CSV table of C-alpha atoms and ligand atoms in Angstrom, one decimal:
chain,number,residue,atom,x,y,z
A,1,UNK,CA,81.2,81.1,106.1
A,2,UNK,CA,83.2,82.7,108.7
A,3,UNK,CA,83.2,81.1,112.1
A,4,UNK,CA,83.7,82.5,115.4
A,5,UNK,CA,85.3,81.6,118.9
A,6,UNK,CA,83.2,83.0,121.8
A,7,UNK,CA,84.1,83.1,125.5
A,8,UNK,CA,81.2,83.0,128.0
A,9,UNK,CA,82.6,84.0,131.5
A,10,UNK,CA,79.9,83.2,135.1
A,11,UNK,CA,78.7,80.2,133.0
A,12,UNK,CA,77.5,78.7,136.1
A,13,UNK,CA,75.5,81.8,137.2
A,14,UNK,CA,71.7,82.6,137.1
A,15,UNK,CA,72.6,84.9,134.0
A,16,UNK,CA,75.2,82.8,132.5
A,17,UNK,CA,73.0,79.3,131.9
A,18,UNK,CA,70.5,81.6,130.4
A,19,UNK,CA,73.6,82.5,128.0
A,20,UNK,CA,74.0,79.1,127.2
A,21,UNK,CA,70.6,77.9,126.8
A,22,UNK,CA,69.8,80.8,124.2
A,23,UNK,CA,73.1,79.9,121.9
A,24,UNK,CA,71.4,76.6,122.3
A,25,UNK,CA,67.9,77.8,120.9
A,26,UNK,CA,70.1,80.5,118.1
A,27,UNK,CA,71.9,79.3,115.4
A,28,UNK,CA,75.4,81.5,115.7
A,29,UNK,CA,78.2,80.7,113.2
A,30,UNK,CA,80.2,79.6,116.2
A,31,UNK,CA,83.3,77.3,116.2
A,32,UNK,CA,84.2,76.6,119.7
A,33,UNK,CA,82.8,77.7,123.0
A,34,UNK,CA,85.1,78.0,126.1
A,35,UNK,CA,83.2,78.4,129.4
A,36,UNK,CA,84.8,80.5,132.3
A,37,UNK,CA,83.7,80.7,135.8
A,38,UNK,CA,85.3,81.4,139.4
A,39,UNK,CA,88.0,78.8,140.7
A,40,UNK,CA,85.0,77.3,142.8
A,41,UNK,CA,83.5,75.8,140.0
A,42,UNK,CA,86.5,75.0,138.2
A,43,UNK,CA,86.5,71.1,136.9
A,44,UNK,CA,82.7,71.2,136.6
A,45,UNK,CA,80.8,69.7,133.9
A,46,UNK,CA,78.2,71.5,131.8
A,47,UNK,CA,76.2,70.1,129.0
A,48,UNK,CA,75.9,72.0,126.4
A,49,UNK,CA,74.7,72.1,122.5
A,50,UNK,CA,75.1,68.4,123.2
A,51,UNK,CA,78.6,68.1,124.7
A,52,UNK,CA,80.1,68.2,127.9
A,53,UNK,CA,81.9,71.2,128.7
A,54,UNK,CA,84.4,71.1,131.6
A,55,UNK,CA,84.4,74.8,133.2
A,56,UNK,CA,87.6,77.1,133.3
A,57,UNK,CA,88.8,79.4,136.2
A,58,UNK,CA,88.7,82.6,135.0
A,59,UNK,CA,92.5,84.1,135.2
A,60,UNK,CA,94.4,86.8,133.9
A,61,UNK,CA,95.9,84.1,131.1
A,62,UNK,CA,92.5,82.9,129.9
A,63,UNK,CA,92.5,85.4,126.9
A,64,UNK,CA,95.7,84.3,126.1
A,65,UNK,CA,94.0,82.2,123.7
A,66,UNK,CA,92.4,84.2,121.0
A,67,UNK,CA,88.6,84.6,120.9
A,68,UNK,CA,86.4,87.0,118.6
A,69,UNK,CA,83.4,87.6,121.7
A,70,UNK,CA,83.2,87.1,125.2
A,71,UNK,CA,80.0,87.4,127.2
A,72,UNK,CA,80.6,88.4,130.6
A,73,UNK,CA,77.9,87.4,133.3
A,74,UNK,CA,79.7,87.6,136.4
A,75,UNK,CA,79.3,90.9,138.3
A,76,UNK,CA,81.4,94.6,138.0
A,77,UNK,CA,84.5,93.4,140.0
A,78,UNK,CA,85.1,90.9,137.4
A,79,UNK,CA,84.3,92.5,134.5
A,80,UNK,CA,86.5,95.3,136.0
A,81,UNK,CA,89.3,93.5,135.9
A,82,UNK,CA,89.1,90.9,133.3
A,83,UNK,CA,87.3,93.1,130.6
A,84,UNK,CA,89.4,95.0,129.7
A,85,UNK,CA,92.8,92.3,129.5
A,86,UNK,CA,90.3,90.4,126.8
A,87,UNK,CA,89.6,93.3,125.0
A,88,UNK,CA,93.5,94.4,124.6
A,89,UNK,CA,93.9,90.8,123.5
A,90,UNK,CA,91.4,91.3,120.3
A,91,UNK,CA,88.4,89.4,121.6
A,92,UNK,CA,85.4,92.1,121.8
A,93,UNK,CA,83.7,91.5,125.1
A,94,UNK,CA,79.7,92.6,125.8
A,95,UNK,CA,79.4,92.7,129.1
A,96,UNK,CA,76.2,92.7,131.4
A,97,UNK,CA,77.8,94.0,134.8
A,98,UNK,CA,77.9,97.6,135.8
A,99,UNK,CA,80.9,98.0,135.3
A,100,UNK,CA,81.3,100.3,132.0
A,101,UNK,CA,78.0,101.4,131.1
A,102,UNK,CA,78.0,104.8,131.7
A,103,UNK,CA,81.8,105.2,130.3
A,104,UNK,CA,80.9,107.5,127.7
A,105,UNK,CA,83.8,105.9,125.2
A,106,UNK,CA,81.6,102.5,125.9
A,107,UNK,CA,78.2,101.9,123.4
A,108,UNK,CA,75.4,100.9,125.7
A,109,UNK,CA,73.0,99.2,123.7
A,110,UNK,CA,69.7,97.3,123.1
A,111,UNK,CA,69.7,96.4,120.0
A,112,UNK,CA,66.1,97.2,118.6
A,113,UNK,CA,66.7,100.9,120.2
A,114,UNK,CA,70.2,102.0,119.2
A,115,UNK,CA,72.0,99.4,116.9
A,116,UNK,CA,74.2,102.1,115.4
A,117,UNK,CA,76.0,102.5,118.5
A,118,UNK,CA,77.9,99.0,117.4
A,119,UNK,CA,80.0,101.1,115.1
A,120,UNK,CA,82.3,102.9,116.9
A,121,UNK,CA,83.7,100.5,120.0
A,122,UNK,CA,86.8,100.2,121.5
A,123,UNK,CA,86.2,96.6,122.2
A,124,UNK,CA,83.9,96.6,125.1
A,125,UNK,CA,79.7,97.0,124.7
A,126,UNK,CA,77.8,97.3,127.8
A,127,UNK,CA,74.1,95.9,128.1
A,128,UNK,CA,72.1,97.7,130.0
A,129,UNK,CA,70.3,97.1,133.4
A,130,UNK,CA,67.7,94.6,133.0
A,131,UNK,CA,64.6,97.1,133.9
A,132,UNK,CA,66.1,99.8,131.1
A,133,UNK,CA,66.1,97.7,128.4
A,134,UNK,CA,62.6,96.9,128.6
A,135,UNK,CA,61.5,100.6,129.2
A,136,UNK,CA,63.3,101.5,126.1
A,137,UNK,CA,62.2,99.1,123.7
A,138,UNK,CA,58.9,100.7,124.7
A,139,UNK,CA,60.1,104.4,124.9
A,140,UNK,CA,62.1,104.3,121.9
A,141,UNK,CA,59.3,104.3,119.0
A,142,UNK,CA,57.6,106.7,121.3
A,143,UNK,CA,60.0,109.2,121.3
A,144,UNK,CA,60.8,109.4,117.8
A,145,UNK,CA,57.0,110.0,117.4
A,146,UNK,CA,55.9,112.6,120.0
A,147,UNK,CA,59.2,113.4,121.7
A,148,UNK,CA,59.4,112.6,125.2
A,149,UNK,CA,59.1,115.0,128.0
A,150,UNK,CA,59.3,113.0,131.2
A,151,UNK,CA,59.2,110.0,132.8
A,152,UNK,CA,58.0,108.3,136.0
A,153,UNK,CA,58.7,104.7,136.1
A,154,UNK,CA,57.9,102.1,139.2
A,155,UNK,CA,59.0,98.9,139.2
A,156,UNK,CA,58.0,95.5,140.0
A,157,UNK,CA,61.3,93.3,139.9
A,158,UNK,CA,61.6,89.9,140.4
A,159,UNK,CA,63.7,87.7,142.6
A,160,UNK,CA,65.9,86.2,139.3
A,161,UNK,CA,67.8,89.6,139.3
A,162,UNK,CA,68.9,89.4,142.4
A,163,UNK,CA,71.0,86.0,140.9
A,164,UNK,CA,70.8,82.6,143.0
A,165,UNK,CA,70.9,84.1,146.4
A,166,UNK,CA,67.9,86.2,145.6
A,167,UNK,CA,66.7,83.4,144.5
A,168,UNK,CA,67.3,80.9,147.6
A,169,UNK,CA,65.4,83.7,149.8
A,170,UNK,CA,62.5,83.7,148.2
A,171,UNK,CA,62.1,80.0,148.3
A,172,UNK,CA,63.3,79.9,152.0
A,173,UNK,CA,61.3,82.5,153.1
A,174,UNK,CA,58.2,80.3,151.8
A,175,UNK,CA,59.5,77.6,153.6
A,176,UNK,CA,59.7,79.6,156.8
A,177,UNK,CA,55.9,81.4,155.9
A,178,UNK,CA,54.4,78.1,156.0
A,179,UNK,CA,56.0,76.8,159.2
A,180,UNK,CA,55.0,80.1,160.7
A,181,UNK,CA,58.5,81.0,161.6
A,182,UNK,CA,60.1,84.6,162.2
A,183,UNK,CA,63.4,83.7,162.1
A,184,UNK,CA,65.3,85.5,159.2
A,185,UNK,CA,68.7,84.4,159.5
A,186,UNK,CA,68.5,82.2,156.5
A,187,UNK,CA,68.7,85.6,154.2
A,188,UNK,CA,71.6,85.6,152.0
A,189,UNK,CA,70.5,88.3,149.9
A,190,UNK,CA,67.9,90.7,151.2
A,191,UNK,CA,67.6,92.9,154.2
A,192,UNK,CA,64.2,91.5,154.9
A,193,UNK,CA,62.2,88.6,153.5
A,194,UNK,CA,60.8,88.6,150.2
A,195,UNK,CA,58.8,86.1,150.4
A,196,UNK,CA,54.9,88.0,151.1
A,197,UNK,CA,56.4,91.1,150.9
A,198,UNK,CA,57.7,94.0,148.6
A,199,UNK,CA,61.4,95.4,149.2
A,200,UNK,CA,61.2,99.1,147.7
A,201,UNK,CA,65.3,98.6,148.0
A,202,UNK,CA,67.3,97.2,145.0
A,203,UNK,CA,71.1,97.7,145.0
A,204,UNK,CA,72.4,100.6,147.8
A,205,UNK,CA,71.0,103.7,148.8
A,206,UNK,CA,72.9,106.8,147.8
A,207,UNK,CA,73.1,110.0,149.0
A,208,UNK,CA,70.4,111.4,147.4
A,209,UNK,CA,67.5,108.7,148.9
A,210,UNK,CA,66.9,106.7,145.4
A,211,UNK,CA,68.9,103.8,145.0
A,212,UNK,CA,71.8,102.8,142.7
A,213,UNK,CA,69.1,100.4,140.9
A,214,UNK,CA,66.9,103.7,140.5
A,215,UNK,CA,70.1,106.1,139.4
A,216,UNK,CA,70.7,103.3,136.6
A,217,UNK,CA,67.7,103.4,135.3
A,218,UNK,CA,67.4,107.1,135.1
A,219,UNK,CA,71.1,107.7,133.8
A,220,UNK,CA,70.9,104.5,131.3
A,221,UNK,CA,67.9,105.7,129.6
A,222,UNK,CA,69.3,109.3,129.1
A,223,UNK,CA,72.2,107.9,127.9
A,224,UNK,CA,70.3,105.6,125.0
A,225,UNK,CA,67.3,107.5,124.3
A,226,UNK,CA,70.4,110.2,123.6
A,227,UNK,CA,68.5,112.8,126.2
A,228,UNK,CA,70.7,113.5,128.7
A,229,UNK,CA,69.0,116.0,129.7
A,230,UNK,CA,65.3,114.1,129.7
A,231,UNK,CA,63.2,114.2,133.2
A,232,UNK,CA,63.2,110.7,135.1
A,233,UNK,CA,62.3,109.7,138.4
A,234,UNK,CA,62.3,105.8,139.4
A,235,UNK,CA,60.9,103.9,142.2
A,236,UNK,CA,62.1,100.4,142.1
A,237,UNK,CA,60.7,97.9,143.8
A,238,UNK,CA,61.5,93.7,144.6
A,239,UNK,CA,58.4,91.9,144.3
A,240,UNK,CA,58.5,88.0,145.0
A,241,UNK,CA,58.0,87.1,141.8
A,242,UNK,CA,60.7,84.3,140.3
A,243,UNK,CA,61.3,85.8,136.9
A,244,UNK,CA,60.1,88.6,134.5
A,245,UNK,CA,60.3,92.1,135.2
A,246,UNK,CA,57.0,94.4,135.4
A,247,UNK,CA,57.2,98.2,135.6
A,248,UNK,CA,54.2,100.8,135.3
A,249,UNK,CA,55.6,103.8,133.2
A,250,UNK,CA,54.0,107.5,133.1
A,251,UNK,CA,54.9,109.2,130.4
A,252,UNK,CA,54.2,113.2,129.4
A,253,UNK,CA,55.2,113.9,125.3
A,254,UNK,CA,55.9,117.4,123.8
A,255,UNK,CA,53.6,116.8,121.2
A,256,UNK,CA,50.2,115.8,121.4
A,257,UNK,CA,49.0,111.9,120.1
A,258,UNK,CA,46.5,110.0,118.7
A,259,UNK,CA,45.8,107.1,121.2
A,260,UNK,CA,44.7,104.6,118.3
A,261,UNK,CA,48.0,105.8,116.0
A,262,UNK,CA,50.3,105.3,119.6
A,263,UNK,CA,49.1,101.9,120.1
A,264,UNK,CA,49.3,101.5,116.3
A,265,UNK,CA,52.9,102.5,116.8
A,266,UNK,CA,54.0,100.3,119.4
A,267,UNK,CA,52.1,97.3,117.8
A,268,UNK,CA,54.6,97.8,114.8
A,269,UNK,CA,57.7,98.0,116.6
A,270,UNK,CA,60.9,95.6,116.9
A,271,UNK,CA,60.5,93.5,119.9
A,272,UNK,CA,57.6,94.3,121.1
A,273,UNK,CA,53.9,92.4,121.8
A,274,UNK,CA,50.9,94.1,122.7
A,275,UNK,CA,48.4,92.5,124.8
A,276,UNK,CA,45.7,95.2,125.6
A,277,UNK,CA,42.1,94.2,125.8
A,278,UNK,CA,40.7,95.0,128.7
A,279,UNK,CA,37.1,93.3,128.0
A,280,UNK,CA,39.1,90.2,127.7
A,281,UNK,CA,41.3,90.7,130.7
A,282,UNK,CA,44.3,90.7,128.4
A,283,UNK,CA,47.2,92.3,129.5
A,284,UNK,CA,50.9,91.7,130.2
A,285,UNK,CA,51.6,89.0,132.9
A,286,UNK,CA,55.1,87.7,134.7
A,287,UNK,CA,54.1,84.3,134.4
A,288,UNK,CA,53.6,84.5,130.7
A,289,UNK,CA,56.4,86.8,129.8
A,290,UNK,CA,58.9,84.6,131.7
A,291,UNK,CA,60.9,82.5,128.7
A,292,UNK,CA,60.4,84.9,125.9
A,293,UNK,CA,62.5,87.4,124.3
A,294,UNK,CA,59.9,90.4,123.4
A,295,UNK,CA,59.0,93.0,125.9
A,296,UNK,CA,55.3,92.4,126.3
A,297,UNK,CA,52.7,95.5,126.7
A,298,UNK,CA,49.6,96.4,127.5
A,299,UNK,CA,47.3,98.8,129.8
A,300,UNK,CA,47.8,101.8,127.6
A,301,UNK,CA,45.7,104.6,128.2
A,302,UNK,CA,45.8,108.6,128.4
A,303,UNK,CA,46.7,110.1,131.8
A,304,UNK,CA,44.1,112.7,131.9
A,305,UNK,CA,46.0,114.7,134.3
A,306,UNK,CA,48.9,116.2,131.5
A,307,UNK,CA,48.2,117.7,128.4
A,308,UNK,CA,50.0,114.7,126.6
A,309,UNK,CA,50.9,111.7,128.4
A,310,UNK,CA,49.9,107.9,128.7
A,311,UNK,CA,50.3,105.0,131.5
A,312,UNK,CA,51.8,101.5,129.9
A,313,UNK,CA,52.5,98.6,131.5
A,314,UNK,CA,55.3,96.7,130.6
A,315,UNK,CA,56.6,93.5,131.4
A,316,UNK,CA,59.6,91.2,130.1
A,317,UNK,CA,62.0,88.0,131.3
A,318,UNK,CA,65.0,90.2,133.2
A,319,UNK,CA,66.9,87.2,132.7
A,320,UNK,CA,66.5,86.3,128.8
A,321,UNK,CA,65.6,90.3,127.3
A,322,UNK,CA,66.9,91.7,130.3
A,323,UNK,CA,70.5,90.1,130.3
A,324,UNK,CA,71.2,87.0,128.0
A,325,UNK,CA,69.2,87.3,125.3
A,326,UNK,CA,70.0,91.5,125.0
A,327,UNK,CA,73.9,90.4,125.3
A,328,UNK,CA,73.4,87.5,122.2
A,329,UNK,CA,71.7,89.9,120.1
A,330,UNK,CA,74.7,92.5,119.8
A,331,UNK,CA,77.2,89.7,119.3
A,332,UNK,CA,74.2,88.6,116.5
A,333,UNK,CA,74.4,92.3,115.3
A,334,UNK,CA,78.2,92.9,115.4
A,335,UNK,CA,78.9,89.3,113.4
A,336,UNK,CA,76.5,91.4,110.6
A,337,UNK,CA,78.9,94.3,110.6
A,338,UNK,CA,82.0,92.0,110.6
B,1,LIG,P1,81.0,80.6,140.4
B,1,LIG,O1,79.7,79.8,140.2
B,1,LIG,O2,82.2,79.7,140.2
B,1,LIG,O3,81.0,81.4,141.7
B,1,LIG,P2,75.1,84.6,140.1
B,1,LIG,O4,74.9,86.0,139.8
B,1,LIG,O5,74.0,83.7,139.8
B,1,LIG,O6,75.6,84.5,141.6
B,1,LIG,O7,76.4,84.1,139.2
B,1,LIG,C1,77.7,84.8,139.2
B,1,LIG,C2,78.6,84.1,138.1
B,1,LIG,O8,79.8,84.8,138.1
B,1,LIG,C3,78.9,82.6,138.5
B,1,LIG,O9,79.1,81.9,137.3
B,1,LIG,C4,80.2,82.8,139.2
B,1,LIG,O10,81.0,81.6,139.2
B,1,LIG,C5,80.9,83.9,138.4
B,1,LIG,N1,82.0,84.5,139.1
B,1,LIG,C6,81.9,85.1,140.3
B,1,LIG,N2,83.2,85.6,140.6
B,1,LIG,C7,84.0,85.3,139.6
B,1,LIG,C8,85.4,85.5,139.3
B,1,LIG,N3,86.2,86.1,140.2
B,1,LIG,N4,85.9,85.0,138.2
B,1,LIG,C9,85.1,84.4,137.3
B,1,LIG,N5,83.8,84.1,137.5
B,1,LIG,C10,83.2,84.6,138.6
């Protein structure tokens, strides 16, 4: 059986030990692993699938070596500049940054949603923005049903996508809650605490008022559902949660639905577990969606004010679905088309 040589670049990140820990938990006909990070973390050791890894600085000579994949998890600038050396050197790179998703010569892909797109590459994939790819693992089966018309989506985002400063926020701003004190200066990340409170501010602003988190989501989704003409609007929100994504999404179809068939629909789909029983208080949780790959759903009803639309909720691990997980499953897909 053919074996493979992957890179995985911001090893030591919030997004990068997730990369490790699920090619820990999948078994990937890999040979040898290098792990990359910034010359600050250079020299340290990483266990991993049993071994100790000693961590590389990440230069322009590290894809002088060959490798068939690297999975880059260490924000745009880097995958600006290192990208595309790796991908001139032969190694196909899936990238989770910014950087090149809406490059229209770039496949941006989830892999339930648009696998085909793995076909024509020019060596780079982007995965998408952690709150698009669990809208359109939802949207996706939807669409090809009763076409979509529009979309409102608002977010609920946790902490874990803002990566380990977001994180230290969060837990010093409960420190500072408790103690009763006002002081901020211990944010690294946020313009204002997120600790008992919600930021409706991820990424910049932009000249329009939405915010470069909101512009992704809108653009990303027209770019995979293939619509790019398809009505969005996004209000994205930090919540202080630690990890999993939730979003409320309001969606109007062209065609008209059968609510039992719709749900029948979604139950059925790639990726995707229901939990929607009201009488039971069942429905999709951060808590409980944190560690798992699906993209969990639930509080599906009509919206009674549109001919033909429904309100979901949907919630998934923005770390695992969101970023690692999404990034292993095209290298998983791509090894298929080798
Ligand atoms: P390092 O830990 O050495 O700074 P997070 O989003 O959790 O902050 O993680 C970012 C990841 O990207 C880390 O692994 C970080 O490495 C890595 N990184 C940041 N800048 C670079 C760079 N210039 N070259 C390689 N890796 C980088």
């Amino acid at each position: 059986m053919k074996t493979y040589k992957i890179a995985v670049v911001g090893a030591t990140g919030v997004v990068g030990r997730t990369v490790l820990k699920v090619l820990e938990e999948r078994n990937l006909p890999v040979s040898e692993y290098v792990l990359f990070a910034s010359s600050k973390s250079a020299g340290k050791k990483v266990s991993f699938m049993g071994k100790e890894y000693v961590v590389q600085e990440l230069t322009e000579h590290s894809f002088d070596e060959e490798f068939d994949f690297a999975i880059f998890s260490a924000g745009g600038e880097t995958s600006k500049k290192y990208s595309p050396i790796a991908s001139q050197k032969g190694c196909i790179v899936v990238d989770n940054s910014n950087a090149f998703r809406m490059d229209p010569t770039v496949p941006l892909v989830v892999p339930e949603v648009n696998p085909e797109e793995l076909k024509s590459h020019h060596g780079i994939i982007a995965n998408p923005n952690c709150s698009t790819i669990q809208a359109v693992v939802t949207l996706k089966p939807l669409d090809d049903a009763y076409r979509i018309k529009r979309i409102v989506y608002s977010t609920y985002q946790a902490v874990s996508g803002a990566g380990a400063k977001g994180i230290a926020d969060y837990q010093n701003g409960l420190k500072h809650y408790l103690e009763k004190d006002d002081d901020t200066s211990y944010l690294q990340k946020f313009a204002h605490p997120i600790f008992n409170n919600c930021l409706p501010h991820i990424d910049v602003f932009l000249e329009n008022g939405y915010t470069k988190e909101e512009e992704k989501m809108i653009n990303e989704t027209r770019k995979i559902l293939k619509k790019p003409d398809l009505k969005i609007t996004a209000t994205t929100v930090r919540v202080p949660v630690m990890n999993a994504h939730s979003e409320s999404i309001n969606v109007e179809f062209e065609k008209d639905f059968d609510l039992d068939e719709l749900k029948n629909k979604l139950e059925h789909s790639p990726g995707i577990i229901m939990e929607d029983s009201p009488q039971t208080e069942d429905y999709p949780l951060a808590i409980y969606a944190s560690g798992h790959d699906e993209v969990f759903v639930g509080r599906i009803r009509r919206d009674e004010s549109v001919t033909s639309g429904i309100n979901l909720w949907v919630v998934a691990d923005n770390i695992r679905k969101g970023a690692a997980s999404n990034a292993i499953q095209i290298v998983e897909k791509l090894m298929e088309l080798n």
